[in-house]
């Protein structure tokens, strides 16, 4: 159970799916949930992964990893404390980076 002063996992999930049209992999297992743009593609060279919610033990809020901003050596997480406004802003930025990286790769 996440402390009530934090944004709930349900609210984060609802925001990412309804406002940003991100999708999740229903077969994904583990300590989090990955959000994709459009089709679910896991392959590193063609991935559509944008964000990943990582659940933490205890009464700690989830962390959100920015998958486009991260690379093999560095992980980039959204700044805490999370709010729906900050998640919206950073999710929009990450989606913009996703499209910029695709456009760059296509040229």
N, CA and C of each residue as an Amber inpcrd file, in Angstrom:
protein
   321
   0.8470000  -1.1850000   0.0000000   0.0000000   0.0000000   0.0000000
   0.8860000   1.2390000   0.0000000   0.6730000   2.1170000  -0.9550000
   1.4350000   3.3540000  -1.0720000   0.8080000   4.4040000  -0.1690000
   1.6470000   5.1380000   0.5490000   1.1870000   6.1930000   1.4420000
   0.2860000   7.1480000   0.6640000  -0.8040000   7.5840000   1.2850000
  -1.8100000   8.3990000   0.5920000  -1.2960000   9.7680000   0.1560000
  -0.1680000  10.2300000   0.7010000   0.3480000  11.5330000   0.2710000
   1.0210000  11.4520000  -1.1010000   1.2110000  10.2500000  -1.6110000
   1.8110000  10.0500000  -2.9240000   0.7360000   9.8230000  -3.9730000
   1.0900000  10.0700000  -5.2330000   0.1940000   9.7860000  -6.3490000
   0.0490000   8.2730000  -6.4310000  -1.1770000   7.8050000  -6.5610000
  -1.4010000   6.3570000  -6.5770000  -0.9740000   5.7460000  -7.9030000
  -0.6170000   4.4930000  -7.8410000  -0.2530000   3.7480000  -9.0410000
  -1.4140000   3.7310000 -10.0260000  -2.6250000   3.6080000  -9.5230000
  -3.8130000   3.6090000 -10.3780000  -3.9620000   4.9360000 -11.1140000
  -3.7090000   6.0540000 -10.4120000  -3.8080000   7.3700000 -11.0480000
  -2.7210000   7.5750000 -12.1010000  -1.5100000   7.0960000 -11.8050000
  -0.4220000   7.1970000 -12.7800000  -0.7800000   6.3910000 -14.0230000
  -1.2280000   5.1620000 -13.8170000  -1.5970000   4.2740000 -14.9200000
  -2.7030000   4.9060000 -15.7720000  -3.7180000   5.4220000 -15.1230000
  -4.8330000   6.0510000 -15.8330000  -4.3560000   7.2470000 -16.6600000
  -3.5050000   8.0700000 -16.0850000  -2.9700000   9.2410000 -16.7860000
  -2.1880000   8.8270000 -18.0300000  -1.2850000   7.8790000 -17.8830000
  -0.4250000   7.4880000 -19.0030000  -1.2100000   6.8290000 -20.1290000
  -2.2440000   6.0920000 -19.7770000  -3.0400000   5.4070000 -20.7980000
  -4.0480000   6.3550000 -21.4480000  -4.7780000   7.1110000 -20.6400000
  -5.8470000   7.9430000 -21.2070000  -5.3350000   9.2310000 -21.8470000
  -4.3910000   9.8920000 -21.2280000  -3.9300000  11.1790000 -21.7610000
  -2.8800000  11.0230000 -22.8550000  -2.0100000  10.0260000 -22.7070000
  -0.8900000   9.8900000 -23.6380000  -1.0200000   8.6910000 -24.5760000
  -2.0960000   7.9500000 -24.4530000  -2.3500000   6.7930000 -25.3210000
  -1.2390000   5.7540000 -25.2770000  -0.5700000   5.6360000 -24.1420000
   0.4510000   4.6070000 -23.9960000  -0.2250000   3.2820000 -23.6840000
   0.4340000   2.1950000 -24.0210000  -0.1100000   0.8620000 -23.7720000
   0.8820000   0.0630000 -22.9420000   0.3720000  -0.9630000 -22.2700000
   1.2230000  -1.8430000 -21.4700000   1.1600000  -3.2540000 -22.0230000
   2.1520000  -4.0340000 -21.6770000   2.2120000  -5.4310000 -22.0870000
   1.4930000  -6.2630000 -21.0310000   0.3590000  -6.8670000 -21.3680000
  -0.3910000  -7.6290000 -20.3630000   0.3590000  -8.8620000 -19.8700000
   1.3760000  -9.2950000 -20.5840000   2.1360000 -10.4860000 -20.1980000
   3.3680000 -10.1540000 -19.3820000   3.6670000  -8.8710000 -19.2120000
   4.8660000  -8.4770000 -18.4730000   4.7660000  -8.9110000 -17.0130000
   5.8510000  -9.4300000 -16.5030000   5.9250000  -9.8630000 -15.1040000
   7.0330000  -9.0820000 -14.4050000   7.0240000  -9.1070000 -13.1000000
   8.1210000  -8.4970000 -12.3650000   7.6750000  -7.3480000 -11.4920000
   8.6270000  -6.4910000 -11.1820000   8.4250000  -5.4340000 -10.1980000
   7.9890000  -4.1050000 -10.7970000   7.3870000  -4.1370000 -11.9640000
   6.9790000  -2.8780000 -12.5620000   6.1060000  -3.0690000 -13.7780000
   5.9160000  -1.9630000 -14.4850000   5.0710000  -1.9600000 -15.6750000
   5.7090000  -1.0230000 -16.6920000   5.8590000  -1.5210000 -17.9290000
   6.4620000  -0.7390000 -19.0000000   5.3640000  -0.1810000 -19.9000000
   5.5320000   1.0820000 -20.3040000   4.5600000   1.7630000 -21.1590000
   5.1780000   1.9820000 -22.5360000   4.4090000   1.6440000 -23.5620000
   4.8610000   1.6830000 -24.9460000   4.0230000   2.6760000 -25.7410000
   4.6360000   3.1930000 -26.8180000   3.8940000   4.0120000 -27.7710000
   3.4370000   3.0930000 -28.8910000   2.1310000   2.9530000 -29.0580000
   1.5980000   2.1250000 -30.1470000   1.8190000   0.6500000 -29.9040000
   2.4090000  -0.0200000 -30.8750000   2.6490000  -1.4540000 -30.7640000
   3.6980000  -1.7550000 -29.7000000   3.5600000  -2.9010000 -29.0710000
   4.5100000  -3.3250000 -28.0510000   5.6830000  -3.9970000 -28.7500000
   6.8320000  -3.3260000 -28.7240000   8.0510000  -3.8660000 -29.3340000
   9.1610000  -3.7940000 -28.2950000   9.6870000  -4.9620000 -27.9110000
  10.7400000  -5.0310000 -26.9060000  12.1380000  -4.9790000 -27.5230000
  12.2880000  -5.3420000 -28.7940000  13.6170000  -5.4320000 -29.4070000
  14.3410000  -4.0880000 -29.2930000  15.5800000  -4.0910000 -28.7780000
  16.2870000  -2.8310000 -28.5110000  16.4120000  -1.8830000 -29.7000000
  16.5930000  -2.3960000 -30.9000000  16.7880000  -1.4910000 -32.0410000
  15.4920000  -0.9150000 -32.5860000  14.3590000  -1.5140000 -32.2140000
  13.0640000  -1.0500000 -32.7230000  12.0560000  -0.7950000 -31.6080000
  12.5380000  -0.7200000 -30.3910000  11.6340000  -0.6520000 -29.2490000
  10.7030000   0.5520000 -29.2900000   9.5340000   0.3600000 -28.7400000
   8.5640000   1.4470000 -28.5940000   8.3630000   1.7800000 -27.1130000
   9.2910000   1.3010000 -26.2730000   9.2010000   1.5870000 -24.8360000
   9.4720000   3.0620000 -24.5750000   8.6610000   3.6510000 -23.6920000
   8.8080000   5.0700000 -23.3760000   9.0890000   5.2700000 -21.8870000
   8.2850000   4.6490000 -21.0330000   8.4090000   4.8150000 -19.5820000
   8.2810000   3.4690000 -18.8880000   8.8430000   3.3800000 -17.6800000
   8.6820000   2.1790000 -16.8700000   8.4320000   2.5860000 -15.4290000
   7.3390000   2.0880000 -14.8800000   7.0560000   2.2920000 -13.4630000
   7.7180000   1.1530000 -12.7100000   8.5140000   1.4940000 -11.7150000
   9.1990000   0.5010000 -10.8980000   8.6100000   0.5590000  -9.5000000
   8.0340000  -0.5530000  -9.0850000   7.4410000  -0.6250000  -7.7540000
   8.5370000  -0.8350000  -6.7240000   8.3720000  -0.2180000  -5.5610000
   9.3570000  -0.3520000  -4.4870000   8.6840000  -0.9670000  -3.2760000
   9.4930000  -1.6230000  -2.4740000   8.9400000  -2.2990000  -1.2990000
   8.5770000  -1.2950000  -0.2110000   7.8450000  -1.7880000   0.7510000
   7.4480000  -0.9430000   1.8650000   6.3780000   0.0420000   1.4680000
   6.4250000   1.1960000   2.0720000   5.4140000   2.2170000   1.8500000
   5.9330000   3.3240000   0.9330000   6.8810000   2.9740000   0.0600000
   7.4900000   3.9680000  -0.8170000   6.7100000   4.1060000  -2.1180000
   6.6750000   5.3120000  -2.6730000   5.9680000   5.5010000  -3.9490000
   6.7540000   4.8470000  -5.0790000   6.0940000   4.5680000  -6.1920000
   6.8220000   4.0020000  -7.3320000   7.7750000   5.0350000  -7.9270000
   8.7900000   4.5420000  -8.6160000   9.6860000   5.4180000  -9.3730000
   9.3240000   5.2650000 -10.8410000   9.5680000   6.3040000 -11.6290000
   9.2800000   6.2350000 -13.0560000  10.5720000   6.5030000 -13.8180000
  10.9780000   5.4960000 -14.5890000  12.2030000   5.5850000 -15.3810000
  11.8700000   6.1050000 -16.7710000  12.6360000   7.0780000 -17.2220000
  12.4920000   7.6390000 -18.5700000  13.3630000   6.8010000 -19.5020000
  12.7530000   5.9480000 -20.3000000  13.4970000   4.9670000 -21.0830000
  14.2040000   5.5510000 -22.3020000  13.7040000   6.6170000 -22.8780000
  14.3730000   7.2320000 -24.0250000  15.5880000   8.0220000 -23.5390000
  15.4640000   8.6890000 -22.4170000  16.5640000   9.4720000 -21.8550000
  17.6590000   8.5880000 -21.2680000  17.3080000   7.3820000 -20.8620000
  18.2760000   6.4540000 -20.2780000  19.0590000   5.7550000 -21.3810000
  20.2340000   5.2520000 -21.0170000  20.9940000   4.4240000 -21.9490000
  21.5600000   3.2350000 -21.1800000  22.4390000   2.4710000 -21.8110000
  22.9660000   1.2580000 -21.1880000  23.7470000   1.5470000 -19.9080000
  24.2950000   2.7390000 -19.7880000  25.1260000   3.0670000 -18.6320000
  24.4630000   3.9800000 -17.6110000  23.3920000   4.6360000 -17.9810000
  22.7690000   5.6190000 -17.0980000  21.2560000   5.4810000 -17.1240000
  20.6620000   5.4910000 -15.9380000  19.2060000   5.4770000 -15.8210000
  18.7320000   6.8660000 -15.4340000  17.6950000   7.3260000 -16.1010000
  17.1260000   8.6400000 -15.8090000  15.7290000   8.4290000 -15.2440000
  15.5040000   8.9360000 -14.0430000  14.2140000   8.8020000 -13.3740000
  13.5420000  10.1620000 -13.2720000  12.2160000  10.1560000 -13.2340000
  11.4720000  11.3950000 -13.0040000  11.7960000  11.8960000 -11.6020000
  11.8360000  13.2080000 -11.4860000  12.1250000  13.8230000 -10.1960000
  11.0060000  13.5390000  -9.2020000  11.4060000  13.3220000  -7.9720000
  10.4290000  13.1020000  -6.9060000  10.3530000  14.3510000  -6.0510000
   9.2610000  14.6000000  -5.3790000   8.0600000  13.7730000  -5.3120000
   7.2470000  13.8950000  -6.6030000   6.6080000  12.8030000  -6.9610000
   5.7900000  12.7590000  -8.1710000   4.4410000  13.4300000  -7.9300000
   3.9920000  14.1680000  -8.9170000   2.6310000  14.7070000  -8.9230000
   2.0800000  14.4280000 -10.3140000   0.7820000  14.4620000 -10.4690000
   0.2130000  14.2270000 -11.7960000   0.7020000  15.2750000 -12.7910000
   0.9060000  16.5050000 -12.3270000   1.3980000  17.5680000 -13.2030000
   2.8250000  17.2810000 -13.6570000   3.6950000  16.8860000 -12.7120000
   5.0850000  16.6150000 -13.0880000   5.1840000  15.3780000 -13.9700000
   4.3670000  14.3720000 -13.7060000   4.3620000  13.1720000 -14.5390000
   3.9040000  13.5340000 -15.9470000   2.8680000  14.3660000 -16.0660000
   2.3750000  14.7920000 -17.3810000   3.4600000  15.5120000 -18.1660000
   4.1320000  16.4380000 -17.5140000   5.1810000  17.2140000 -18.1770000
   6.3180000  16.3070000 -18.6450000   6.8030000  15.4510000 -17.7510000
   7.9470000  14.6050000 -18.0960000   7.5680000  13.5080000 -19.0830000
   6.3460000  12.9940000 -18.9980000   5.8950000  11.9920000 -19.9740000
   5.8230000  12.6200000 -21.3630000   5.2950000  13.8340000 -21.4540000
   5.2270000  14.5300000 -22.7460000   6.6290000  14.7630000 -23.3060000
   7.5640000  15.1360000 -22.4510000   8.9510000  15.3400000 -22.8860000
   9.5720000  14.0460000 -23.3880000   9.3060000  12.9610000 -22.6940000
   9.8780000  11.6710000 -23.0850000   9.2780000  11.1840000 -24.4040000
   7.9940000  11.3980000 -24.6010000   7.3490000  11.0230000 -25.8660000
   7.9100000  11.8670000 -27.0080000   8.1440000  13.1460000 -26.7620000
   8.7570000  14.0010000 -27.7800000  10.1470000  13.4810000 -28.1500000
  10.9420000  13.0940000 -27.1490000  12.2630000  12.5170000 -27.4220000
  12.1530000  11.2250000 -28.2210000  11.1260000  10.4350000 -27.9290000
  10.8890000   9.1920000 -28.6660000  10.7260000   9.4890000 -30.1540000
   9.8810000  10.4640000 -30.4820000   9.6510000  10.8000000 -31.8840000
  10.8770000  11.4410000 -32.5280000  11.6020000  12.2510000 -31.7870000
  12.8320000  12.8400000 -32.3260000  13.8700000  11.7650000 -32.6210000
  13.9980000  10.7820000 -31.7380000  14.9760000   9.7120000 -31.9620000
  14.5820000   8.8560000 -33.1580000  13.2980000   8.6360000 -33.3440000
  12.8300000   7.8740000 -34.5130000  13.0820000   8.6500000 -35.8020000
  12.8390000   9.9530000 -35.7790000  13.0620000  10.7740000 -36.9700000
  14.5490000  10.8120000 -37.3200000  15.3970000  10.9090000 -36.3090000
  16.8400000  10.9180000 -36.5250000  17.3140000   9.5860000 -37.0850000
  16.7750000   8.4960000 -36.5630000  17.1640000   7.1600000 -37.0300000
  16.7260000   6.9170000 -38.4690000  15.6400000   7.5400000 -38.8810000
  15.1060000   7.3360000 -40.2300000  15.8990000   8.0910000 -41.2950000
  16.6700000   9.0970000 -40.8770000  17.4140000   9.8890000 -41.8690000
  18.8210000   9.3870000 -42.0530000
